[in-house]
XYZ file of C-alpha atoms in Angstrom:
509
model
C -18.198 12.203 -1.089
C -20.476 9.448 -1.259
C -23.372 11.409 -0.072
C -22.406 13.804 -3.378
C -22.536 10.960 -5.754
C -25.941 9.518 -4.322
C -27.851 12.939 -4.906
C -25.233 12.829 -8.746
C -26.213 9.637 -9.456
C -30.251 10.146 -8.392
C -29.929 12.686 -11.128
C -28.245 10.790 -13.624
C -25.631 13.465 -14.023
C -22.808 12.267 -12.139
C -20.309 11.443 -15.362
C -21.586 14.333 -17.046
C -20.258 16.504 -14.065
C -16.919 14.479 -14.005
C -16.045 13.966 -17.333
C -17.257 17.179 -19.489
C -17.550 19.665 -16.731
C -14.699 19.271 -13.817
C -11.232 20.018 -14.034
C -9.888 18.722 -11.004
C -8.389 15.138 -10.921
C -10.717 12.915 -10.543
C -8.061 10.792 -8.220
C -8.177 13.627 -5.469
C -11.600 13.021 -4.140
C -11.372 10.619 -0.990
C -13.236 7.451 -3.145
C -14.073 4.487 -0.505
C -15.831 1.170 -1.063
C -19.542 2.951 -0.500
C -19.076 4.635 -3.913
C -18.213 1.599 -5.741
C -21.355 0.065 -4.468
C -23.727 3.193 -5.841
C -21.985 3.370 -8.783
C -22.184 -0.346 -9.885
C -25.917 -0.277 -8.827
C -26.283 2.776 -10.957
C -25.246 1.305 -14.113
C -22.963 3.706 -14.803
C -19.892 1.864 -16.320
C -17.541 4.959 -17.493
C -17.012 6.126 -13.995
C -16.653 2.246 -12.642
C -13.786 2.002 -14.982
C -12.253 5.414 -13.349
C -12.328 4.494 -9.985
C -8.932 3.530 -7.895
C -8.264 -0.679 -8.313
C -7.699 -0.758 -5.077
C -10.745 0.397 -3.956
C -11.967 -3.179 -5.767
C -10.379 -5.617 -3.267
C -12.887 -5.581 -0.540
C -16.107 -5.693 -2.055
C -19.444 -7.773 -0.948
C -20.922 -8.923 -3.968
C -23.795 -9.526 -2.027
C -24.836 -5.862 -2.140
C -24.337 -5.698 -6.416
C -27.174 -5.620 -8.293
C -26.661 -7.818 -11.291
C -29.165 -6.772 -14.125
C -26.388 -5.436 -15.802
C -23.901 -8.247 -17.215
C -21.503 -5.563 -18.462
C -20.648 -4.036 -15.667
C -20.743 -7.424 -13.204
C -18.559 -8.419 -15.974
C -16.413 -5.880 -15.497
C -16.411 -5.542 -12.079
C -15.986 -9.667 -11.769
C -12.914 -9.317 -13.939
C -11.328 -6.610 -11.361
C -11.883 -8.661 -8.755
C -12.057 -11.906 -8.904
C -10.841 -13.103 -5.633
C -13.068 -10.909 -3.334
C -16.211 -12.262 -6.084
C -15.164 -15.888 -5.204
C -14.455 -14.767 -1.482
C -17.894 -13.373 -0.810
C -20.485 -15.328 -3.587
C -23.177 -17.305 -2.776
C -24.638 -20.307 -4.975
C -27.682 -18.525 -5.579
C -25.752 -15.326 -6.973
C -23.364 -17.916 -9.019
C -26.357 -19.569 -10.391
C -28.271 -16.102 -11.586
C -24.979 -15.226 -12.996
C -23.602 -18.655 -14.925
C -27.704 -18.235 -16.303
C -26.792 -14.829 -17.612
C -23.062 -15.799 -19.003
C -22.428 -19.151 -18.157
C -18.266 -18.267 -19.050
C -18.108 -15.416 -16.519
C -16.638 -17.673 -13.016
C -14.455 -19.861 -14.855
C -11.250 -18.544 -14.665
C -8.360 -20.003 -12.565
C -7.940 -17.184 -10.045
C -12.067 -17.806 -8.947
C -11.619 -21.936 -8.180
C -8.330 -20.990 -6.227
C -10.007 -18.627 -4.406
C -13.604 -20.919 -3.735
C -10.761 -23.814 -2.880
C -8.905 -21.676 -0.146
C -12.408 -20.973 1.172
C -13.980 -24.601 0.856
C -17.331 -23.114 -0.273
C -17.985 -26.801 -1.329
C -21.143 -26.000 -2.689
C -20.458 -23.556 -5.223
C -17.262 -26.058 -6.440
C -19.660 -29.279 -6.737
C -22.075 -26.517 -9.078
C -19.265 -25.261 -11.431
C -16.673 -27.697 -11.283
C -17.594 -29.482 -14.037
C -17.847 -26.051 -16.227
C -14.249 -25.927 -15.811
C -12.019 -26.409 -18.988
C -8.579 -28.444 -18.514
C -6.682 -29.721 -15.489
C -7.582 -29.134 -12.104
C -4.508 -30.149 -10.493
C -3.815 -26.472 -9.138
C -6.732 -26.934 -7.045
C -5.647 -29.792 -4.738
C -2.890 -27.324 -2.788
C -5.194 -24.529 -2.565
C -7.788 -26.882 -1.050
C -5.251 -28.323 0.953
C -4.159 -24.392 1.907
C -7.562 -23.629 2.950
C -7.896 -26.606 5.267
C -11.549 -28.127 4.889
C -11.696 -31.890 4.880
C -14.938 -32.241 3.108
C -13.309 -30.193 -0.037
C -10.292 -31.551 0.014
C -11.929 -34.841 -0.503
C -14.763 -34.262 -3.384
C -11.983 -32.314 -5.185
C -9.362 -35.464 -4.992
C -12.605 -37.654 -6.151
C -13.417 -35.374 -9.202
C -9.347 -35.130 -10.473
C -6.831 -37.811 -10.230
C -3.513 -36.595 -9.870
C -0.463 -38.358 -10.602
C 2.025 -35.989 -11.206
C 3.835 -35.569 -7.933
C 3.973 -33.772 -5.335
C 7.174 -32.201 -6.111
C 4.863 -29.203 -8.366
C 2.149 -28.652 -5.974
C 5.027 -27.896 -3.716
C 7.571 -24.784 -3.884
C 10.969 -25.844 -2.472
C 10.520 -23.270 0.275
C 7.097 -23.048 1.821
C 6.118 -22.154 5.010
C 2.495 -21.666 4.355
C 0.483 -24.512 6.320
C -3.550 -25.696 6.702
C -4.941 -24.377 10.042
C -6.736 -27.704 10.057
C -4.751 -30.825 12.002
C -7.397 -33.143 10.691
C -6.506 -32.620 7.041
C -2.720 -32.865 7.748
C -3.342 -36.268 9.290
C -6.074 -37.177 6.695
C -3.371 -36.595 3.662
C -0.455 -37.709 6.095
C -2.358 -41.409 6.437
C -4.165 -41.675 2.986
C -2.070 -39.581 0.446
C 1.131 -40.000 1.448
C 2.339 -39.179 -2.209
C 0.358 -35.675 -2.322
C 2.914 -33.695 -0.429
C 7.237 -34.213 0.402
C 8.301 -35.751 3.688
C 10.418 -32.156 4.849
C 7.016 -30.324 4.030
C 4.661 -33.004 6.027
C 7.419 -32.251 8.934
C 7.244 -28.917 8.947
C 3.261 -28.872 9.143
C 3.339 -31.283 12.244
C 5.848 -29.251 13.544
C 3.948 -25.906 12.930
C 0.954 -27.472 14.998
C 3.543 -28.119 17.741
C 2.732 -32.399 17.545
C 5.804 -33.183 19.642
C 5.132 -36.994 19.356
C 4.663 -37.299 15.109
C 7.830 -35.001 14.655
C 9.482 -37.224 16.973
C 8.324 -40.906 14.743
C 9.037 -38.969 11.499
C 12.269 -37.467 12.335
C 13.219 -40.910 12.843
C 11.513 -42.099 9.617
C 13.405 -39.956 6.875
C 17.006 -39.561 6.807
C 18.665 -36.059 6.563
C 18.727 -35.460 3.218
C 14.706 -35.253 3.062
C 14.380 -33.139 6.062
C 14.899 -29.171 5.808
C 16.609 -28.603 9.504
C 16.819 -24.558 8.838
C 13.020 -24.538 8.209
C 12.092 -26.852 10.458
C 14.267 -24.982 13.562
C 12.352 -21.668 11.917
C 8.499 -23.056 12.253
C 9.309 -24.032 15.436
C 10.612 -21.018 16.799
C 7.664 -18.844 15.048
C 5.165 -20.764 16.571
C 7.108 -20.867 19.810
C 7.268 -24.302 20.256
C 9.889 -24.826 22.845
C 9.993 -28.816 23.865
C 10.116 -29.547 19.643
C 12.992 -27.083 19.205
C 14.505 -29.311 22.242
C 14.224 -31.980 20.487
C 15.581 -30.905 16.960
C 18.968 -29.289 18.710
C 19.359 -32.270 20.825
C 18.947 -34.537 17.583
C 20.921 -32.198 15.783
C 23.739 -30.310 17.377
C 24.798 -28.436 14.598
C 21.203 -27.120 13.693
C 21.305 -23.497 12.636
C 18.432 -21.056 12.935
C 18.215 -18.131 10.228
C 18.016 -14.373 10.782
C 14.593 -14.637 9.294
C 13.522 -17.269 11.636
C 14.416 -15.389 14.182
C 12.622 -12.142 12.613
C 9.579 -14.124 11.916
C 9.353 -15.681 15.681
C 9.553 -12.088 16.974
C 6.964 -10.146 15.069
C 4.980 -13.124 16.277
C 6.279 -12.277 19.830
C 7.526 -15.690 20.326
C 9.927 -13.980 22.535
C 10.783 -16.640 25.472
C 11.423 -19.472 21.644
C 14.415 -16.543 20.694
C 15.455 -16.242 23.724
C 15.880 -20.002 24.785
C 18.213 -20.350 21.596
C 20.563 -17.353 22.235
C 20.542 -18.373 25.467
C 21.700 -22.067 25.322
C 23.163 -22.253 22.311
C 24.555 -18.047 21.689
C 23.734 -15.888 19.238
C 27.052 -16.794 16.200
C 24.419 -19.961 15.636
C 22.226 -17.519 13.253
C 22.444 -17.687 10.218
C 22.503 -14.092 8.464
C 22.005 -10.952 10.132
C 18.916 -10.009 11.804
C 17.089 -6.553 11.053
C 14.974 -4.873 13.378
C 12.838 -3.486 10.699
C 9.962 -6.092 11.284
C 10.840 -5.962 14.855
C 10.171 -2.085 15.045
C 7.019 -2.003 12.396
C 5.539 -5.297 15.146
C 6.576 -2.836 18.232
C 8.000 -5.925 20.059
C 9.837 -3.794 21.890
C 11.303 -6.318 24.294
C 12.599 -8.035 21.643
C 14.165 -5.126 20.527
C 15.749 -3.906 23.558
C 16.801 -7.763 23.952
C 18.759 -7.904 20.943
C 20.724 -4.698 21.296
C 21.645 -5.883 24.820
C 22.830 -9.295 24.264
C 24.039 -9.301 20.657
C 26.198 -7.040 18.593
C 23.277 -5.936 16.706
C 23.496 -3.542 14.514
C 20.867 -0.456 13.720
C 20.360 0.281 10.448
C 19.550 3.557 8.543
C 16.099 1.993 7.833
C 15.499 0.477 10.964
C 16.206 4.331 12.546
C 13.666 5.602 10.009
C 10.728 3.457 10.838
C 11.018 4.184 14.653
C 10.394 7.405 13.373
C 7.525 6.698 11.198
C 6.142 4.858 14.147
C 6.693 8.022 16.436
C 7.506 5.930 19.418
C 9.348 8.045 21.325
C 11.193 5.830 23.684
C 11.650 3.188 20.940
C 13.352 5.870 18.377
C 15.354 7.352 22.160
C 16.982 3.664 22.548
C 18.282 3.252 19.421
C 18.767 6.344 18.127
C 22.027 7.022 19.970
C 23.570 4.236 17.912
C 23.596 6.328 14.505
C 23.034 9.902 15.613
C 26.320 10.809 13.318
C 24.652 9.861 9.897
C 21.356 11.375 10.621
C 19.830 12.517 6.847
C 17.551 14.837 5.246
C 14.984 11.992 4.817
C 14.851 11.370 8.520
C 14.164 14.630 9.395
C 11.757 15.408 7.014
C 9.980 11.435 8.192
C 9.961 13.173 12.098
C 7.949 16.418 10.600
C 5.278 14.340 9.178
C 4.641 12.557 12.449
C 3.809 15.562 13.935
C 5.592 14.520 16.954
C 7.430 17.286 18.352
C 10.211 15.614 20.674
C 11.576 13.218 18.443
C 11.906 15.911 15.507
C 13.769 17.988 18.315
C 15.810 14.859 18.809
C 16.348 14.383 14.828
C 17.529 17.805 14.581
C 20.050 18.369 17.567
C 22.223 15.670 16.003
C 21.391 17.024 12.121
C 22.232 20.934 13.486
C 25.813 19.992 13.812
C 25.807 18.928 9.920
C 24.568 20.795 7.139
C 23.045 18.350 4.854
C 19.142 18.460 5.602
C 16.430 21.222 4.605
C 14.374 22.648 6.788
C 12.541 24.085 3.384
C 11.789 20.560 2.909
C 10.403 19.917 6.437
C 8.181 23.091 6.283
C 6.350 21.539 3.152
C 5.967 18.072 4.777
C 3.873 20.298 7.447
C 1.903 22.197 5.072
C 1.066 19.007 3.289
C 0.037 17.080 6.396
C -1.579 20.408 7.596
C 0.254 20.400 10.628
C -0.430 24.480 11.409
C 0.290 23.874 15.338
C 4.056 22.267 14.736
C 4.787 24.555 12.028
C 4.099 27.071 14.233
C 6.467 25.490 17.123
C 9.377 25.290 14.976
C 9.071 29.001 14.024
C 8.713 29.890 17.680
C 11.617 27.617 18.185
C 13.662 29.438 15.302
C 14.200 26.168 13.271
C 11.775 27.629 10.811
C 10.865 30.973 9.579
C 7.830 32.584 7.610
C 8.082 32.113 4.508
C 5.986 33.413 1.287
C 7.149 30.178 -0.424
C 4.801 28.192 2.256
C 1.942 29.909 0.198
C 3.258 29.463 -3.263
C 3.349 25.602 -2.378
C 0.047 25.371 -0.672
C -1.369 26.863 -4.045
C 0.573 24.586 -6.564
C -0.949 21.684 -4.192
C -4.390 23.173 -3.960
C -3.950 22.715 -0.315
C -7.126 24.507 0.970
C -7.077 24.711 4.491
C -3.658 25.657 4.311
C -3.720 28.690 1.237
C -6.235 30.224 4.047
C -4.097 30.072 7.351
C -1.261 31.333 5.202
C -3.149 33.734 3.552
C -4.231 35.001 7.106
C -0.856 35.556 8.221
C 1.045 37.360 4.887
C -2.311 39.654 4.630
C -3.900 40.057 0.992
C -1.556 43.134 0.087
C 1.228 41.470 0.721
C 1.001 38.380 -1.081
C -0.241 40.356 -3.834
C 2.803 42.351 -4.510
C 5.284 39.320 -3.643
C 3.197 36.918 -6.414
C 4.108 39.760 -8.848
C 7.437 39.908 -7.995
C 7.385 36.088 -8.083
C 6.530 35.264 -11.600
C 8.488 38.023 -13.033
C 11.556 36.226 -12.248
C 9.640 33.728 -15.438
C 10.263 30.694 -12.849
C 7.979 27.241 -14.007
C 5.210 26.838 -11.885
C 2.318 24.102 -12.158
C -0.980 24.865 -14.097
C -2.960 23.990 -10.883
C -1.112 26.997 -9.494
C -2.172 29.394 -12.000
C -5.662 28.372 -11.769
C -5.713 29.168 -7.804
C -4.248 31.864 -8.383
C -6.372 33.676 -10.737
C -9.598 32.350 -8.990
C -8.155 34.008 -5.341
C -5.492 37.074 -6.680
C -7.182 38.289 -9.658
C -5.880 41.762 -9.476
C -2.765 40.344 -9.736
C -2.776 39.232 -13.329
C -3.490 43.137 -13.930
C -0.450 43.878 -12.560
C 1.522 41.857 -15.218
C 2.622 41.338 -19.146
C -0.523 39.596 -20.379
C 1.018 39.043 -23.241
C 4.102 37.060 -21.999
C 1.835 35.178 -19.401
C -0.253 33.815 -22.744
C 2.704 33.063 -23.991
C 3.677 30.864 -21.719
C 0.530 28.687 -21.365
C 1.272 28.392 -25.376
C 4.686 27.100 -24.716
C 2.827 24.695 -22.200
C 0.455 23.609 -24.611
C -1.935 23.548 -22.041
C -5.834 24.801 -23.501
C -7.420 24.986 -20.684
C -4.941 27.261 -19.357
C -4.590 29.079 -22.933
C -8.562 29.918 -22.953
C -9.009 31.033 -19.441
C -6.016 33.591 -19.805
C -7.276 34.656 -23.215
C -10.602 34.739 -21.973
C -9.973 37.063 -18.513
C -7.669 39.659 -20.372
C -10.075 40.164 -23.138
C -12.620 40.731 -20.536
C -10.268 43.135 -19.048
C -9.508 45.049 -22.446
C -6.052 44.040 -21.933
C -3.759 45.191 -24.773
C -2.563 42.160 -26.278
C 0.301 41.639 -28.721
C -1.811 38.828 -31.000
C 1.303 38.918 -33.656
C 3.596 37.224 -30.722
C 0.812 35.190 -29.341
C 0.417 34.391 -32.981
C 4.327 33.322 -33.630
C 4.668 31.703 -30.554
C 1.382 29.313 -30.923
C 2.234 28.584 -34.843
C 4.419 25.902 -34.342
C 1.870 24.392 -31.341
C -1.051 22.309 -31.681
C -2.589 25.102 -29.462
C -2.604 26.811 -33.022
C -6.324 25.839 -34.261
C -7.637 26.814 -31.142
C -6.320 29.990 -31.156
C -8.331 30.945 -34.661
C -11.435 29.150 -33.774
């Protein structure tokens, strides 16, 4: 794709081919980050704006040109974060010359905070309109001393550190230095429990120790505290907090959050000296599964009362670990669904769709239609072709009538190869006789690869229909093939039925 839109753009035709001349949807093509690039650099703003958002969240502005404010403007209003993420004070500086409003926005200074480009805050700083308070936490966030410091010397807060901090927050600096730094010289800028927690989340056995006996209950959080320590798998501090307090409860998310970090020996010193009724909540093995800790996993199952959900079963099948999805499978084989074994066809792994339906074949509330278009749309010709050896699935003409309403390529061909062109022919007939609603996209495949077959049918009626669809496009290349055919058309019915459509004007043009 991006190789097409160089040799497009080199000709300065690429949104005249999009927008006036292609009727696909322009959200099919595979777009990546490349094409952003060549289009920004190309000036071409009307396919910019067309491109997927998400394709915005990852670009180096490093490799924009920026003689064109419009579209950096546009392009710095998508994304701010990855702008302030990537810029450089000399790119800044061209810009703020250009449009000296374009980097001061809220979402930019949070972003050159969390990063502690220091250089590019001492050069705009002072551009920026209002309070500043927001950025002392996302300074602190990002952990650098130096910018930390030059931002508490260009804002004086006194407002507390009750609203720079949420009442749950388990987000912490990386840097030691700047929790000691604000522990010893800004003891107002963030609560005791949170101050804690971040000595506790860099494991410093002997501060948690002098502050624990510092504060009183009341101003520490125990669950959170018992949490950090267990995610970061610090074992003597979570001695310490159940030996200072007995009745110190974990939370099923703790517990969660200390396995998909594979704290695993943390979880397992708990449940093993003080049991598993201490957690609070129920643990799911959803994060567990989507991590693979599969010790964990097989842990929990063996020394708890856990219990497998319907979700939990559904991701081992996403993952398409086969010995993970054999463990726990067992556990809910009885409420197997249609959505489970349609999630094992699109894995493409044989054994554990096998596995899905043995337990489903006793039941009759899945589709293997279902599971045969899952294939077809992940182009999966080799296990469709198991299951019909198998006699789960048979050949089926309404495998081709979905590849064409998806415009499945590959697929309408090794279909097509199997029915023969006769065959198809006649059953496409017989098909849209019985007046069932199929997509537009399907009757544009289908007269582009079984003309003959529209000779075989009332071209009136099919006209008709594209009228009652209001669809133009549609309406004109009908119109157009059976008048190149000399088809004998019934214009008074096309007439009555178009009247009342705003297809009407079109017709008489």
């Amino acid at each position: 794709m991006t190789a097409a839109i160089e040799s497009k753009h080199s000709s300065e035709k690429l949104i005249q081919f999009f927008l006036e001349k292609h009727n696909c949807k322009f959200n099919d093509f595979g777009w990546v980050v490349e094409d952003v690039y060549l289009t920004v650099n190309h000036n071409n703003l009307e396919i910019l704006k067309r491109l997927p958002a998400v394709l915005f969240s990852s670009l180096d502005v490093s490799r924009i040109k920026f003689d064109n404010m419009e579209i950096v403007g546009y392009v710095q209003d998508k994304c701010s974060t990855p702008f302030a993420k990537n810029a450089k004070l000399d790119i800044i500086k061209y810009l703020q010359e250009k449009n000296n409003t374009l980097f001061i926005k809220q979402e930019v200074f949070t972003q050159l905070a969390l990063n502690g480009q220091l250089d590019i805050i001492k050069y705009l700083i002072g551009k920026l309109p209002g309070s500043r308070s927001y950025l002392y936490r996302h300074a602190f966030l990002g952990g650098d001393l130096e910018t930390f410091k030059y931002i508490h010397s260009n804002q004086t807060y006194s407002g507390g550190s009750t609203s720079l901090f949420p009442t749950r927050d388990t987000k912490f600096p990386e840097s030691l230095a700047l929790i000691e730094y604000v522990h010893q010289n800004h003891p107002w800028f963030a609560p005791s429990w949170y101050m804690i927690s971040a000595f506790i989340y860099h494991g410093q056995l002997e501060r948690v120790k002098t502050m624990l006996s510092a504060y009183n209950d009341s101003e520490i959080k125990l669950s959170d505290c018992v949490n950090i320590a267990m995610r970061r798998g610090h074992l003597s501090i979570l001695e310490l907090l159940f030996k200072s307090y007995p009745e110190i409860r974990p939370t099923a998310k703790g517990v969660e959050d200390a396995a998909v970090n594979f704290q695993n020996e943390a979880i397992v010193w708990v449940f093993d000296n003080y049991g598993a009724e201490r957690i609070q909540g129920n643990i799911s093995l959803l994060p567990l599964i989507v991590a693979r800790n599969e010790e964990m996993i097989y842990y929990l199952l063996r020394s708890t009362r856990q219990q497998v959900s319907y979700a939990d079963i559904l991701m081992a099948i996403k993952q398409s670990d086969n010995k993970l999805f054999n463990k726990i499978s067992p556990l809910r084989s009885t409420h197997f669904t249609s959505t489970w074994l349609i999630a094992s066809a699109a894995t493409g792994n044989l054994e554990i769709f096998q596995s899905v339906y043995e337990c489903m074949s006793k039941y009759d509330n899945y589709s293997t239609e279902m599971v045969a278009q899952k294939l077809i749309e992940h182009n999966n010709r080799s296990m469709l072709k198991s299951l019909i050896d198998l006699g789960i699935l048979k050949w089926s003409f309404t495998f081709y009538v979905y590849a064409l309403e998806h415009e499945y390529v590959d697929q309408i061909q090794w279909i097509a190869e199997h029915f023969g062109k006769e065959t198809l022919d006649d059953q496409i007939v017989q098909l849209i006789d019985t007046k069932q609603q199929f997509s537009d996209l399907f009757y544009f495949n289908l007269l582009k690869l079984h003309p003959t077959v529209f000779s075989k049918l009332d071209f009136t009626n099919q006209i008709q229909r594209s009228i009652v669809k209001n669809n133009i496009q549609l309406f004109t290349l009908l119109y157009s093939y059976y008048k190149e055919k000399n088809a004998k058309l019934s214009n008074y019915s096309i007439f009555e039925t178009a009247r009342t459509k705003p297809i009407f004007l079109h017709f008489f043009k």
